[in-house]
CSV table of C-alpha atoms and ligand atoms in Angstrom, one decimal:
chain,number,residue,atom,x,y,z
J,28,MET,CA,-0.1,-5.5,-28.3
J,29,ASN,CA,0.4,-3.4,-25.2
J,30,ASP,CA,1.5,-4.9,-21.9
J,31,TYR,CA,-2.0,-4.7,-20.4
J,32,SER,CA,-3.5,-6.9,-23.0
J,33,LYS,CA,-0.7,-9.4,-22.7
J,34,ILE,CA,-1.4,-10.1,-19.0
J,35,LEU,CA,-4.4,-12.5,-19.2
J,36,LYS,CA,-2.8,-14.4,-22.1
J,37,THR,CA,0.4,-14.8,-20.1
J,38,ILE,CA,-1.6,-16.0,-17.0
J,39,GLN,CA,-3.4,-18.6,-19.1
J,40,LYS,CA,-0.1,-20.1,-20.2
J,41,PHE,CA,1.2,-20.9,-16.7
J,42,GLU,CA,0.2,-23.7,-14.3
J,43,THR,CA,1.7,-22.1,-11.2
J,44,ILE,CA,1.4,-18.4,-10.4
J,45,ILE,CA,3.1,-16.9,-7.3
J,46,ILE,CA,1.9,-13.4,-6.3
J,47,HIS,CA,4.1,-11.0,-4.3
J,48,ARG,CA,3.5,-7.5,-2.9
J,49,HIS,CA,5.5,-5.0,-0.9
J,50,VAL,CA,7.1,-5.3,2.6
J,51,ARG,CA,5.1,-4.0,5.5
J,52,PRO,CA,1.8,-4.5,3.7
J,53,ASP,CA,-1.2,-2.3,3.9
J,54,PRO,CA,-4.8,-3.1,2.9
J,55,ASP,CA,-4.1,-2.3,-0.7
J,56,ALA,CA,-1.0,-4.5,-0.9
J,57,LEU,CA,-2.9,-7.4,0.6
J,58,GLY,CA,-6.2,-6.6,-1.2
J,59,SER,CA,-4.6,-6.6,-4.6
J,60,GLN,CA,-2.3,-9.6,-3.9
J,61,VAL,CA,-4.9,-11.9,-2.4
J,62,GLY,CA,-7.8,-10.4,-4.4
J,63,LEU,CA,-5.9,-11.4,-7.6
J,64,GLN,CA,-5.1,-14.8,-6.1
J,65,LYS,CA,-8.7,-15.6,-5.4
J,66,LEU,CA,-9.8,-14.2,-8.8
J,67,LEU,CA,-7.4,-16.4,-10.7
J,68,GLN,CA,-8.0,-19.4,-8.5
J,69,TYR,CA,-11.8,-19.1,-9.0
J,70,ASN,CA,-11.6,-18.6,-12.8
J,71,TYR,CA,-8.8,-21.1,-13.4
J,72,PRO,CA,-9.5,-23.8,-10.8
J,73,SER,CA,-6.8,-26.2,-12.1
J,74,LYS,CA,-4.0,-23.7,-11.7
J,75,ARG,CA,-2.0,-23.3,-8.4
J,76,ILE,CA,-2.1,-19.7,-7.3
J,77,LEU,CA,0.1,-18.9,-4.3
J,78,VAL,CA,0.7,-15.7,-2.3
J,79,THR,CA,3.9,-15.1,-0.4
J,80,GLY,CA,5.3,-12.5,2.1
J,81,ILE,CA,5.4,-12.0,5.8
J,82,ASP,CA,2.0,-12.1,7.4
J,83,GLU,CA,1.1,-8.7,8.9
J,84,PRO,CA,-0.6,-9.6,12.3
J,85,SER,CA,-2.8,-6.4,12.4
J,86,LEU,CA,-4.3,-7.3,9.0
J,87,GLY,CA,-4.7,-11.0,9.7
J,88,TRP,CA,-8.5,-10.5,9.3
J,89,LEU,CA,-7.9,-9.7,5.7
J,90,SER,CA,-5.7,-12.5,4.5
J,91,LYS,CA,-3.1,-15.1,5.2
J,92,MET,CA,0.0,-16.0,3.1
J,93,ASP,CA,0.8,-19.4,1.8
J,94,GLU,CA,3.9,-21.4,2.5
J,95,VAL,CA,5.8,-21.2,-0.8
J,96,LYS,CA,8.8,-23.4,-1.4
J,97,GLU,CA,11.7,-22.7,-3.6
J,98,GLU,CA,10.8,-25.4,-6.0
J,99,ASP,CA,7.4,-23.9,-6.5
J,100,TYR,CA,9.1,-21.2,-8.5
J,101,GLN,CA,10.3,-23.6,-11.2
J,102,GLY,CA,8.5,-22.7,-14.4
J,103,ALA,CA,6.1,-20.4,-12.5
J,104,LEU,CA,4.8,-17.0,-13.4
J,105,VAL,CA,5.5,-14.4,-10.8
J,106,ILE,CA,3.3,-11.3,-10.4
J,107,VAL,CA,4.2,-8.4,-8.1
J,108,THR,CA,1.4,-6.1,-7.1
J,109,ASP,CA,1.5,-2.6,-5.6
J,110,THR,CA,5.3,-2.4,-5.4
J,111,ALA,CA,7.2,0.4,-7.2
J,112,ASN,CA,10.8,-0.9,-6.6
J,113,LYS,CA,12.5,-4.2,-6.4
J,114,GLU,CA,14.0,-3.5,-3.0
J,115,ARG,CA,10.5,-3.2,-1.5
J,116,ILE,CA,9.3,-6.6,-2.8
J,117,ASP,CA,8.4,-8.9,0.1
J,118,ASP,CA,10.2,-12.2,-0.5
J,119,GLN,CA,13.2,-11.6,-2.7
J,120,ARG,CA,12.7,-15.0,-4.4
J,121,TYR,CA,10.5,-13.2,-7.0
J,122,LEU,CA,13.3,-13.6,-9.5
J,123,LEU,CA,13.2,-17.4,-9.4
J,124,GLY,CA,10.1,-17.7,-11.7
J,125,ALA,CA,10.1,-18.1,-15.5
J,126,GLN,CA,8.4,-14.8,-16.1
J,127,LEU,CA,7.7,-11.6,-14.1
J,128,ILE,CA,4.8,-9.2,-14.3
J,129,LYS,CA,4.6,-5.9,-12.4
J,130,ILE,CA,1.2,-4.4,-11.7
J,131,ASP,CA,1.3,-1.1,-9.8
J,132,HIS,CA,-0.2,2.4,-9.4
J,133,HIS,CA,2.9,4.1,-8.0
J,134,PRO,CA,5.2,6.3,-10.3
J,135,ASN,CA,7.1,3.8,-12.4
J,136,ASP,CA,10.6,4.7,-11.1
J,137,GLU,CA,11.8,1.2,-11.5
J,138,PRO,CA,10.1,-0.7,-14.4
J,139,TYR,CA,11.2,-4.2,-13.4
J,140,GLY,CA,9.6,-7.3,-15.0
J,141,ASP,CA,8.9,-8.7,-18.5
J,142,ILE,CA,5.4,-7.2,-18.5
J,143,VAL,CA,4.8,-3.9,-16.8
J,144,TRP,CA,1.3,-2.5,-16.2
J,145,VAL,CA,1.5,0.7,-14.3
J,146,ASP,CA,-1.4,3.1,-14.0
J,147,THR,CA,-0.6,6.1,-11.8
J,148,THR,CA,-4.1,7.4,-12.3
J,149,ALA,CA,-5.6,4.5,-10.4
J,150,SER,CA,-6.4,5.2,-6.7
J,151,SER,CA,-5.1,1.8,-5.7
J,152,CYS,CA,-3.7,-1.4,-7.1
J,153,SER,CA,-6.9,-3.1,-5.9
J,154,GLU,CA,-8.8,-0.8,-8.3
J,155,MET,CA,-6.6,-2.0,-11.1
J,156,ILE,CA,-7.2,-5.6,-10.3
J,157,ALA,CA,-11.0,-5.0,-10.2
J,158,ARG,CA,-10.9,-3.2,-13.5
J,159,PHE,CA,-8.8,-6.1,-15.0
J,160,ALA,CA,-11.5,-8.6,-13.8
J,161,PHE,CA,-14.4,-6.5,-15.2
J,162,ASP,CA,-12.6,-5.7,-18.5
J,163,HIS,CA,-12.0,-9.5,-19.1
J,164,ASP,CA,-15.4,-10.6,-17.8
J,165,LEU,CA,-13.8,-12.8,-15.1
J,166,GLU,CA,-16.1,-14.1,-12.4
J,167,VAL,CA,-16.0,-12.2,-9.2
J,168,THR,CA,-17.1,-13.7,-5.9
J,169,PRO,CA,-18.2,-11.8,-2.7
J,170,GLU,CA,-14.8,-12.8,-1.2
J,171,ILE,CA,-12.9,-11.2,-4.1
J,172,ALA,CA,-15.1,-8.1,-4.0
J,173,PHE,CA,-14.4,-7.8,-0.2
J,174,LEU,CA,-10.7,-8.0,-0.7
J,175,LEU,CA,-10.5,-5.5,-3.5
J,176,TYR,CA,-13.0,-3.1,-1.9
J,177,ALA,CA,-10.9,-3.2,1.3
J,178,GLY,CA,-7.8,-2.3,-0.7
J,179,ILE,CA,-9.6,0.7,-2.4
J,180,LEU,CA,-10.9,1.9,1.0
J,181,GLY,CA,-7.4,1.7,2.4
J,182,ASP,CA,-5.6,3.7,-0.3
J,183,THR,CA,-8.2,6.3,-0.8
J,184,GLY,CA,-8.7,6.9,3.0
J,185,ARG,CA,-12.3,5.8,2.4
J,186,PHE,CA,-12.7,7.9,-0.8
J,187,LEU,CA,-11.2,11.0,0.8
J,188,TYR,CA,-7.9,11.5,-1.0
J,189,PRO,CA,-7.6,13.3,-4.4
J,190,SER,CA,-6.6,10.0,-6.0
J,191,THR,CA,-10.3,9.0,-5.8
J,192,THR,CA,-11.7,9.4,-9.4
J,193,ALA,CA,-14.9,8.6,-11.2
J,194,LYS,CA,-13.3,5.3,-12.2
J,195,THR,CA,-12.7,4.5,-8.6
J,196,PHE,CA,-16.4,5.0,-7.8
J,197,ASP,CA,-17.4,3.1,-10.8
J,198,VAL,CA,-15.3,0.1,-9.8
J,199,ALA,CA,-16.3,0.4,-6.1
J,200,GLY,CA,-19.9,0.5,-7.1
J,201,ARG,CA,-19.6,-2.7,-9.1
J,202,LEU,CA,-17.8,-4.4,-6.3
J,203,ARG,CA,-20.5,-3.2,-3.8
J,204,GLN,CA,-23.1,-5.3,-5.8
J,205,TYR,CA,-21.6,-8.4,-4.3
J,206,ASP,CA,-22.9,-9.8,-1.0
J,207,PHE,CA,-20.1,-9.1,1.5
J,208,ASP,CA,-20.2,-7.5,4.9
J,209,PHE,CA,-19.9,-4.0,3.7
J,210,ALA,CA,-20.8,-2.3,6.9
J,211,GLY,CA,-18.6,-4.5,8.9
J,212,LEU,CA,-15.6,-3.8,6.6
J,213,SER,CA,-16.2,0.0,6.7
J,214,ARG,CA,-16.5,-0.1,10.5
J,215,ARG,CA,-13.3,-2.1,10.8
J,216,MET,CA,-11.4,0.3,8.5
J,217,ASP,CA,-12.7,3.2,10.6
J,218,SER,CA,-12.0,1.8,14.1
J,219,MET,CA,-8.8,1.6,16.1
J,220,ASP,CA,-7.9,-0.1,19.2
J,221,TYR,CA,-7.5,1.8,22.4
J,222,ARG,CA,-3.6,1.9,22.2
J,223,ILE,CA,-3.9,3.7,18.9
J,224,ALA,CA,-6.5,6.1,20.2
J,225,LYS,CA,-4.1,7.0,23.0
J,226,LEU,CA,-1.1,7.3,20.6
J,227,THR,CA,-3.3,9.7,18.5
J,228,GLY,CA,-3.6,11.8,21.5
J,229,TYR,CA,0.2,11.8,21.9
J,230,VAL,CA,0.6,12.8,18.2
J,231,TYR,CA,-1.8,15.8,18.6
J,232,ASP,CA,-0.1,16.8,21.8
J,233,HIS,CA,3.4,16.7,20.4
J,234,LEU,CA,2.9,17.9,16.8
J,235,GLU,CA,5.0,20.8,15.8
J,236,VAL,CA,3.3,23.1,13.2
J,237,ASP,CA,4.9,26.1,11.6
J,238,GLN,CA,3.1,29.2,10.4
J,239,ASN,CA,2.5,27.7,6.9
J,240,GLY,CA,1.2,24.4,8.0
J,241,ALA,CA,4.3,22.2,7.8
J,242,ALA,CA,4.2,19.8,10.7
J,243,ARG,CA,6.2,17.0,12.2
J,244,VAL,CA,6.1,14.6,15.1
J,245,ILE,CA,8.7,12.1,16.3
J,246,LEU,CA,7.7,8.7,17.7
J,247,SER,CA,10.8,7.4,19.6
J,248,GLN,CA,11.3,3.7,20.6
J,249,GLU,CA,10.5,4.9,24.1
J,250,THR,CA,7.2,6.3,23.1
J,251,LEU,CA,6.3,3.2,21.1
J,252,ALA,CA,7.0,1.1,24.1
J,253,ALA,CA,5.1,3.3,26.5
J,254,TYR,CA,2.0,3.1,24.2
J,255,GLN,CA,2.6,-0.6,23.5
J,256,VAL,CA,2.5,-0.1,19.8
J,257,THR,CA,4.7,-1.5,17.0
J,258,ASP,CA,6.1,0.2,14.0
J,259,ALA,CA,3.4,-1.4,11.8
J,260,ASP,CA,0.7,0.0,14.2
J,261,THR,CA,1.8,3.6,13.5
J,262,SER,CA,0.2,3.5,10.0
J,263,ALA,CA,-3.1,4.1,11.8
J,264,ILE,CA,-2.0,7.5,13.1
J,265,VAL,CA,-0.3,8.8,10.0
J,266,PRO,CA,-3.5,10.5,8.6
J,267,ALA,CA,-4.3,12.1,12.0
J,268,PRO,CA,-2.3,15.4,11.6
J,269,GLY,CA,-4.1,16.0,8.3
J,270,ARG,CA,-7.4,16.3,10.1
J,271,ILE,CA,-6.2,19.6,11.6
J,272,ASP,CA,-7.2,22.4,9.2
J,273,ALA,CA,-4.0,24.4,9.8
J,274,VAL,CA,-1.8,21.4,8.8
J,275,GLN,CA,-0.9,21.3,5.1
J,276,THR,CA,2.1,18.8,4.9
J,277,TRP,CA,3.4,16.6,7.6
J,278,ALA,CA,6.1,14.1,8.5
J,279,VAL,CA,5.9,11.3,11.1
J,280,PHE,CA,9.3,10.0,12.1
J,281,VAL,CA,9.1,6.6,13.6
J,282,GLU,CA,12.3,5.4,15.3
J,283,GLN,CA,13.4,1.9,14.5
J,284,LYS,CA,15.2,-0.6,16.8
J,285,ASP,CA,18.5,0.2,15.1
J,286,GLY,CA,18.1,3.9,15.9
J,287,SER,CA,17.3,4.9,12.3
J,288,TYR,CA,13.9,6.5,11.4
J,289,ARG,CA,11.1,5.4,9.1
J,290,VAL,CA,9.8,8.7,7.7
J,291,ARG,CA,6.1,8.9,6.6
J,292,LEU,CA,5.3,11.9,4.6
J,293,ARG,CA,1.8,13.2,3.7
J,294,SER,CA,0.6,16.3,2.1
J,295,LYS,CA,-2.8,17.8,1.1
J,296,VAL,CA,-1.6,19.7,-2.0
J,297,VAL,CA,2.1,20.2,-2.3
J,298,PRO,CA,4.0,17.2,-3.7
J,299,ILE,CA,6.6,15.7,-1.3
J,300,ASN,CA,7.8,12.6,-3.1
J,301,THR,CA,11.0,14.4,-4.4
J,302,ILE,CA,11.9,15.0,-0.8
J,303,ALA,CA,11.3,11.3,0.0
J,304,LYS,CA,13.5,10.3,-3.0
J,305,GLY,CA,16.3,12.5,-1.6
J,306,HIS,CA,16.3,10.3,1.5
J,307,GLY,CA,16.3,6.8,0.2
J,308,GLY,CA,12.6,6.6,-0.4
J,309,GLY,CA,9.8,7.5,-2.8
J,310,GLY,CA,6.1,7.0,-3.4
J,311,HIS,CA,3.1,9.0,-4.5
J,312,PRO,CA,3.3,12.8,-4.8
J,313,LEU,CA,1.1,13.3,-1.7
J,314,ALA,CA,2.0,10.1,0.3
J,315,SER,CA,5.6,9.0,0.4
J,316,GLY,CA,8.1,7.3,2.7
J,317,ALA,CA,11.8,7.6,3.3
J,318,ASN,CA,14.5,6.7,5.7
J,319,SER,CA,16.5,8.9,8.0
J,320,TYR,CA,19.6,8.0,10.0
J,321,SER,CA,19.8,10.7,12.6
J,322,LEU,CA,17.9,13.4,14.4
J,323,ALA,CA,19.9,15.9,12.3
J,324,GLU,CA,18.6,14.2,9.1
J,325,ASN,CA,15.1,14.4,10.6
J,326,ASP,CA,15.6,18.1,11.0
J,327,ALA,CA,16.9,18.4,7.5
J,328,ILE,CA,13.8,16.7,6.1
J,329,TYR,CA,11.5,18.9,8.1
J,330,GLN,CA,13.4,21.9,6.8
J,331,GLU,CA,12.9,20.8,3.2
J,332,ILE,CA,9.2,20.3,3.9
J,333,GLN,CA,9.0,23.8,5.4
J,334,GLU,CA,10.6,25.2,2.3
J,335,VAL,CA,8.3,23.6,-0.2
J,336,VAL,CA,5.3,24.6,1.8
J,337,ALA,CA,6.5,28.1,2.2
J,338,ASN,CA,7.2,28.4,-1.5
J,339,ALA,CA,3.7,27.1,-2.3
J,340,VAL,CA,2.0,29.8,-0.2
J,341,LYS,CA,4.1,32.6,-1.7
D,402,LIG,P1,3.9,4.7,4.2
D,402,LIG,O1,4.1,6.0,4.9
D,402,LIG,O2,4.9,3.7,4.6
D,402,LIG,O3,2.5,4.3,4.3
D,402,LIG,O4,4.3,5.0,2.7
D,402,LIG,C1,3.5,5.7,1.8
D,402,LIG,C2,3.9,5.5,0.4
D,402,LIG,O5,5.2,5.9,0.2
D,402,LIG,C3,3.8,4.0,0.0
D,402,LIG,O6,2.6,3.7,-0.6
D,402,LIG,C4,5.0,3.8,-0.9
D,402,LIG,O7,4.6,4.2,-2.2
D,402,LIG,C5,6.0,4.9,-0.5
D,402,LIG,N1,7.1,4.5,0.3
D,402,LIG,C6,7.2,4.3,1.6
D,402,LIG,N2,8.4,4.0,2.0
D,402,LIG,C7,9.2,3.9,0.9
D,402,LIG,C8,10.5,3.6,0.6
D,402,LIG,N3,11.4,3.3,1.6
D,402,LIG,N4,11.0,3.6,-0.7
D,402,LIG,C9,10.1,3.9,-1.6
D,402,LIG,N5,8.8,4.2,-1.5
D,402,LIG,C10,8.3,4.2,-0.2
């Protein structure tokens, strides 16, 4: 029996199930986590299904976390969605349960857990949860479809990124059959508040692009304060440089309160996750994240990007 086919049987054995996802959640982290919660709660009404992690205020419209106590973990099954490595799991109590399942679509750099279901061909973890529901004939409600559809929209850039496959469309098509506010959701995922629009202007104004399309921009604490945006808000501007045709690969350096930088790397074709791994991070080949501890390290990362892009055009 492979790990995938063990998951439902394991879920059936537990009365309490606690679902975690990664820190600084995005729509796919929340869509997969809370989509799975609602799916299991609806299909197994007598079980207690809880979600934990820090609420992300900008995504409050999507979901809310539960208050999970330490004693809730006693004899519980813990499932972690959308999280490649242990360090990035939000709420480090994930080890307190009786059994641990990892469900993820990132490269399986750290295969933690008793059962590991990783599918790097899936566009999103939400796509995996939807497939799991359909494969096992579980009942899906409009609320569950909404959450999973939101996760898929988030991680595919609304079906724009190369990770979008025929399977993605198949699953999305099946979710779309449920009666949720599809147009409202798409509009919400496509809209930004005025501060973000202005910050996008700053990004375009300050983007440095070399002759091969390697680009970078730094958002200092001063800039974040001037535009009244938080670190979490910057996720909305990360795709912006990619809309410029001359840009191939780009890095957004977001200064943190302690003076270090969160590095957000994106690429249209050339993989950049090896560069991210070299700087305490990782991720998908075309969408990765890392950490940098100085302006000099920012320069070094940009230089590495310039090199891989230059080699690719040779
Ligand atoms: P972000 O730029 O934060 O949206 O991250 C893009 C992707 O990179 C995420 O989906 C993660 O897979 C990965 N990632 C970001 N930061 C890290 C990190 N510090 N360590 C490992 N992977 C990361």
